[in-house]
JSON list of C-alpha atoms in Angstrom, two decimals:
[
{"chain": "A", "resi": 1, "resn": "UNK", "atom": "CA", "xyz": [83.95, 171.68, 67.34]},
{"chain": "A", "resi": 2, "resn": "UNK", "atom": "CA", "xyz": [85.34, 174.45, 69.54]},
{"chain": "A", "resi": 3, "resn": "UNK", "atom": "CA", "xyz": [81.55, 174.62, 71.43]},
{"chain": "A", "resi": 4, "resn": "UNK", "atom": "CA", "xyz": [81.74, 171.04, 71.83]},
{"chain": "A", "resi": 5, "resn": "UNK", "atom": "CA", "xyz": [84.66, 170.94, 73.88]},
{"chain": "A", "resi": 6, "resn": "UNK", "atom": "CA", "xyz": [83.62, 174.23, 75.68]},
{"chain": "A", "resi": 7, "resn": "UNK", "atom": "CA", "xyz": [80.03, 172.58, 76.50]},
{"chain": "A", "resi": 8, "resn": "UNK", "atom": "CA", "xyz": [81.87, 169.01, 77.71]},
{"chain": "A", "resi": 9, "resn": "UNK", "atom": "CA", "xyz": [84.19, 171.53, 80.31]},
{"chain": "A", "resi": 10, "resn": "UNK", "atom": "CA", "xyz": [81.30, 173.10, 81.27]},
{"chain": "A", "resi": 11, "resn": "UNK", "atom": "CA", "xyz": [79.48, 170.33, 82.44]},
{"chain": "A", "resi": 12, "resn": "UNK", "atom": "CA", "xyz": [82.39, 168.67, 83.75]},
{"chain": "A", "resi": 13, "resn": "UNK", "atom": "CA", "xyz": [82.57, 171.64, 85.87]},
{"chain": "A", "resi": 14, "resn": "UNK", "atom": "CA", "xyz": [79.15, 172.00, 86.75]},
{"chain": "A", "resi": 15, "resn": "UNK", "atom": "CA", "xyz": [79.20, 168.28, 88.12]},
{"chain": "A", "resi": 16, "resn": "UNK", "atom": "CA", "xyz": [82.16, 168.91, 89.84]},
{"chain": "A", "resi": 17, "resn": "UNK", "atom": "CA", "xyz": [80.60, 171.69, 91.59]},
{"chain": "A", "resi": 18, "resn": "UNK", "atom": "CA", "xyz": [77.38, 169.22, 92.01]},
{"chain": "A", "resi": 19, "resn": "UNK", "atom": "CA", "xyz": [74.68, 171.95, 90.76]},
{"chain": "A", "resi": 20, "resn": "UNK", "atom": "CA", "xyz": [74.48, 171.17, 86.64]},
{"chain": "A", "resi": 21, "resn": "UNK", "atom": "CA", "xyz": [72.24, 169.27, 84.75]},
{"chain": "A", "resi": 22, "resn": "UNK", "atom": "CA", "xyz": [73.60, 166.17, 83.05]},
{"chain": "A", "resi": 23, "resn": "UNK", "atom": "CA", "xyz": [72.91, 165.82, 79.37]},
{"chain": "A", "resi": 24, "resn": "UNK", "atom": "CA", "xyz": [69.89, 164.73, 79.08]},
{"chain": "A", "resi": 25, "resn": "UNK", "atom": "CA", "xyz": [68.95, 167.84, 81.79]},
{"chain": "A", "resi": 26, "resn": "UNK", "atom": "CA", "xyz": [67.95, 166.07, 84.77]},
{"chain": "A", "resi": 27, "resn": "UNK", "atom": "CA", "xyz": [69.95, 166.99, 87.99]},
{"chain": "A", "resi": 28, "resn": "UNK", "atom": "CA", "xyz": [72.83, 164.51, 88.46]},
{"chain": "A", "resi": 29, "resn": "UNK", "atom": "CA", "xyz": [72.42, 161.71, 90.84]},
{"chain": "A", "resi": 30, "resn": "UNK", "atom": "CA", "xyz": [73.29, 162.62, 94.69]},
{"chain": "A", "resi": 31, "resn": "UNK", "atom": "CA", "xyz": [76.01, 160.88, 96.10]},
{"chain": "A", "resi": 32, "resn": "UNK", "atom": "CA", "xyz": [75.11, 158.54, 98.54]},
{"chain": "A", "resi": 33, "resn": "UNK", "atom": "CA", "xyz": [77.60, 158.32, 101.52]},
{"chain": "A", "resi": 34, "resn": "UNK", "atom": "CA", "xyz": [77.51, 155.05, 103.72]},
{"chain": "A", "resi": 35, "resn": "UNK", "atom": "CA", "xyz": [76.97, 155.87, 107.45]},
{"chain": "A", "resi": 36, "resn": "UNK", "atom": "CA", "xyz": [80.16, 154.84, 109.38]},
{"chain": "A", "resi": 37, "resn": "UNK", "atom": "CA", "xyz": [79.32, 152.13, 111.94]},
{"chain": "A", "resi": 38, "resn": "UNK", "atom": "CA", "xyz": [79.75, 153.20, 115.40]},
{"chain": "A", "resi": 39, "resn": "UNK", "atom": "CA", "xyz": [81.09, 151.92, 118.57]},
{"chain": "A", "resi": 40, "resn": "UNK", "atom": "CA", "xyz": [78.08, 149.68, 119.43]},
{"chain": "A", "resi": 41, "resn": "UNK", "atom": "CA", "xyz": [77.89, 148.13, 116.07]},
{"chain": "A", "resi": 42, "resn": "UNK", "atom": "CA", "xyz": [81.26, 147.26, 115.91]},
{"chain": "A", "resi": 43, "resn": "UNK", "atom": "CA", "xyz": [81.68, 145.66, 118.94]},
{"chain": "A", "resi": 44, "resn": "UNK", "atom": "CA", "xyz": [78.37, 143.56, 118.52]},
{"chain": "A", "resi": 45, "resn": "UNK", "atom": "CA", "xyz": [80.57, 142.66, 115.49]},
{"chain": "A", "resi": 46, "resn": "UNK", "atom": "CA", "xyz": [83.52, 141.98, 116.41]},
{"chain": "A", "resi": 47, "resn": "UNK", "atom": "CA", "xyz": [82.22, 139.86, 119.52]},
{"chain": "A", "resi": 48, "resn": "UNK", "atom": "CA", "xyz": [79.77, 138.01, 117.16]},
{"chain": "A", "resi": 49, "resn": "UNK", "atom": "CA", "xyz": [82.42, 137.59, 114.35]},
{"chain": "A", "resi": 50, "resn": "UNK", "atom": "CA", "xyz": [84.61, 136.43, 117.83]},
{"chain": "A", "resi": 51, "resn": "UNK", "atom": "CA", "xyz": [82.17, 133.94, 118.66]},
{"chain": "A", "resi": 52, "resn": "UNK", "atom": "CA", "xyz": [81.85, 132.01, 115.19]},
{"chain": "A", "resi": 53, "resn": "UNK", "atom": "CA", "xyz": [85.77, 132.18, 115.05]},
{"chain": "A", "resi": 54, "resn": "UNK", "atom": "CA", "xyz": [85.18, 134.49, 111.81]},
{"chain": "A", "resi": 55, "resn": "UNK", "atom": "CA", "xyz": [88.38, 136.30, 111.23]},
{"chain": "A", "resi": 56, "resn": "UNK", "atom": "CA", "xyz": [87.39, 138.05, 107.98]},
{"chain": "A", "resi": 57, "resn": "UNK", "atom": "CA", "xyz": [84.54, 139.54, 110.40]},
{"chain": "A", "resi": 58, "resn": "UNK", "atom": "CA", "xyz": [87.03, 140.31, 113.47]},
{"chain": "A", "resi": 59, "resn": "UNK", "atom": "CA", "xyz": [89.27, 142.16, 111.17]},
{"chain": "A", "resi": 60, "resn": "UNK", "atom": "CA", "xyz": [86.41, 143.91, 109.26]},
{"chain": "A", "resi": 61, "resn": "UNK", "atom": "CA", "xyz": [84.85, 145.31, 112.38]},
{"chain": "A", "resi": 62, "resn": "UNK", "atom": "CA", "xyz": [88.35, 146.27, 113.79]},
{"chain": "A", "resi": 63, "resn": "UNK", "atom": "CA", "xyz": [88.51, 148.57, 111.16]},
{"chain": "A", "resi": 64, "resn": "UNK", "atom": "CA", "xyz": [85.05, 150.37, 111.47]},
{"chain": "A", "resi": 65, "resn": "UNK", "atom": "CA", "xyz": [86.38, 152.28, 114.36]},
{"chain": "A", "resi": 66, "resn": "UNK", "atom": "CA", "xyz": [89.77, 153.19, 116.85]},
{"chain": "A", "resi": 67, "resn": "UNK", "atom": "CA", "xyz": [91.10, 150.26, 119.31]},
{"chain": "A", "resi": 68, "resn": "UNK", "atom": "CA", "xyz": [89.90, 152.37, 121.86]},
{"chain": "A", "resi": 69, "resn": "UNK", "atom": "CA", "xyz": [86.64, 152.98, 120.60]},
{"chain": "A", "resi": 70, "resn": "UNK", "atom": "CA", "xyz": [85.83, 148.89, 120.21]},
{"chain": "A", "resi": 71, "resn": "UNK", "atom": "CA", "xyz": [87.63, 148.36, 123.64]},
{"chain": "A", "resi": 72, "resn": "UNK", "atom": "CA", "xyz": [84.92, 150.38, 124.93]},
{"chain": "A", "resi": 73, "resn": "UNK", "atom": "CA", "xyz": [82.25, 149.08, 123.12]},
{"chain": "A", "resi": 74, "resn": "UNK", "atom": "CA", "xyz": [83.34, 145.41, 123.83]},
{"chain": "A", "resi": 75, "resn": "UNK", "atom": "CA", "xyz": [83.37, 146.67, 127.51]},
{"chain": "A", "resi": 76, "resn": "UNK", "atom": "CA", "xyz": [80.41, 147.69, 127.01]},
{"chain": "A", "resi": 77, "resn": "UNK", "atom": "CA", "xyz": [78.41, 145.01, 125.75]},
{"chain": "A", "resi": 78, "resn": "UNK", "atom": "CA", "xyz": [80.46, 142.43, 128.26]},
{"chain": "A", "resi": 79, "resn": "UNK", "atom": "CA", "xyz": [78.79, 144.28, 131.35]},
{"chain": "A", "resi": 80, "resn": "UNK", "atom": "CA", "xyz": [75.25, 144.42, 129.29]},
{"chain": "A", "resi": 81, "resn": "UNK", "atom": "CA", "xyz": [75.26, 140.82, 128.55]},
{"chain": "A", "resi": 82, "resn": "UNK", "atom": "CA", "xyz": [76.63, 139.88, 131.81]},
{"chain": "A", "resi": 83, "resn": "UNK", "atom": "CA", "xyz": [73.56, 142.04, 133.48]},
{"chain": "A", "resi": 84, "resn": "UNK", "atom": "CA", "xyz": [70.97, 140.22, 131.34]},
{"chain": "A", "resi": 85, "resn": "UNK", "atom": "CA", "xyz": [72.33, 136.97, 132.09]},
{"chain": "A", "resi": 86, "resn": "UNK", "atom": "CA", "xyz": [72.66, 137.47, 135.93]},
{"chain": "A", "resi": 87, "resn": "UNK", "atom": "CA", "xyz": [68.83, 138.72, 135.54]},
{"chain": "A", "resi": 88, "resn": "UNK", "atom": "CA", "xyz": [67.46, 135.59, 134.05]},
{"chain": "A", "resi": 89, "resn": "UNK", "atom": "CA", "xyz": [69.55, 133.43, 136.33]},
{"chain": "A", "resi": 90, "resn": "UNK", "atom": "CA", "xyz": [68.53, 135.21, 139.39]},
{"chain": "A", "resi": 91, "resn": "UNK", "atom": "CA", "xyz": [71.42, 135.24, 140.37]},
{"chain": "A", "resi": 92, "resn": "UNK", "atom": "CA", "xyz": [74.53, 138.36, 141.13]},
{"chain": "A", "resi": 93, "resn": "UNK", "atom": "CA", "xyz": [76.79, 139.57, 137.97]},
{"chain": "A", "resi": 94, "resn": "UNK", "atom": "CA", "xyz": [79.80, 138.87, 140.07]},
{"chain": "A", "resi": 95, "resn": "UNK", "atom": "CA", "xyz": [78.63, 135.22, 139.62]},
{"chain": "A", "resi": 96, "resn": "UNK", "atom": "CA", "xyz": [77.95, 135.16, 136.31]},
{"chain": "A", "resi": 97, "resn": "UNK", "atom": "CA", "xyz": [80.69, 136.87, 135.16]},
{"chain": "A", "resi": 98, "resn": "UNK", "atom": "CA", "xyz": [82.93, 134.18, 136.94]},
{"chain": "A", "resi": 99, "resn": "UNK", "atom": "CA", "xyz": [81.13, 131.32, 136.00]},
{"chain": "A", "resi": 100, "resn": "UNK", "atom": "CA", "xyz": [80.90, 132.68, 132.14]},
{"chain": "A", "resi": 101, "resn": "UNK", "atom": "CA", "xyz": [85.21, 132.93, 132.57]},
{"chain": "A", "resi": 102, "resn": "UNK", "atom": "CA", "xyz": [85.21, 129.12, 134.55]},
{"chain": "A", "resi": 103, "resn": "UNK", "atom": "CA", "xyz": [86.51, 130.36, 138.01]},
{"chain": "A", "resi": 104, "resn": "UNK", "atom": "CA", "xyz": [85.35, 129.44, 140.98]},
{"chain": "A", "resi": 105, "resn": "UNK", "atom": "CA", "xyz": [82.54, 131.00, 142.67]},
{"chain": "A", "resi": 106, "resn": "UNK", "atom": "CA", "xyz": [84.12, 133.30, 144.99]}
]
């Protein structure tokens, strides 16, 4: 009895330490960590989730990464997409970007 006990510490142990065989004496399974989003992804989510008027998704991606972190990526992908559209319009960002907003064209 007192060896069974011992033996179920001991492997307790052992996969607390993650090097011990399990008990049927194949290594124990690795523990898979999920990769933390970054900046990029988030914004592209929070924008998208933005778009469809998606709250669940807004506050999901808000929590991937800081305020200041998705500011920047949200920055970041405003100037991108503003780019790409001027580029395929032929015509300058500055007008784009005040068109996309409904100002006039200055």
């Amino acid at each position: 009895m007192f060896d069974k006990v011992m033996n179920g510490i001991r492997r307790l142990a052992a996969r607390r330490a993650g090097d011990a065989a399990d008990d049927a004496g194949t290594p124990p399974a690795k523990v898979v960590r999920q990769r933390q989003p970054n900046l990029f992804e988030a914004a592209a989510a929070y924008v998208s989730a933005c778009a469809e008027d998606d709250q669940q998704g807004i506050e999901e991606a808000s929590g991937w990464v800081s305020p200041e972190a998705l500011s920047f990526g949200v920055n970041e992908l405003a100037c991108r997409a503003v780019i790409a559209l001027a580029r395929e319009r032929d015509e300058s960002p500055r007008t784009v970007a005040r068109g996309l907003l409904g100002l006039p064209v200055a």
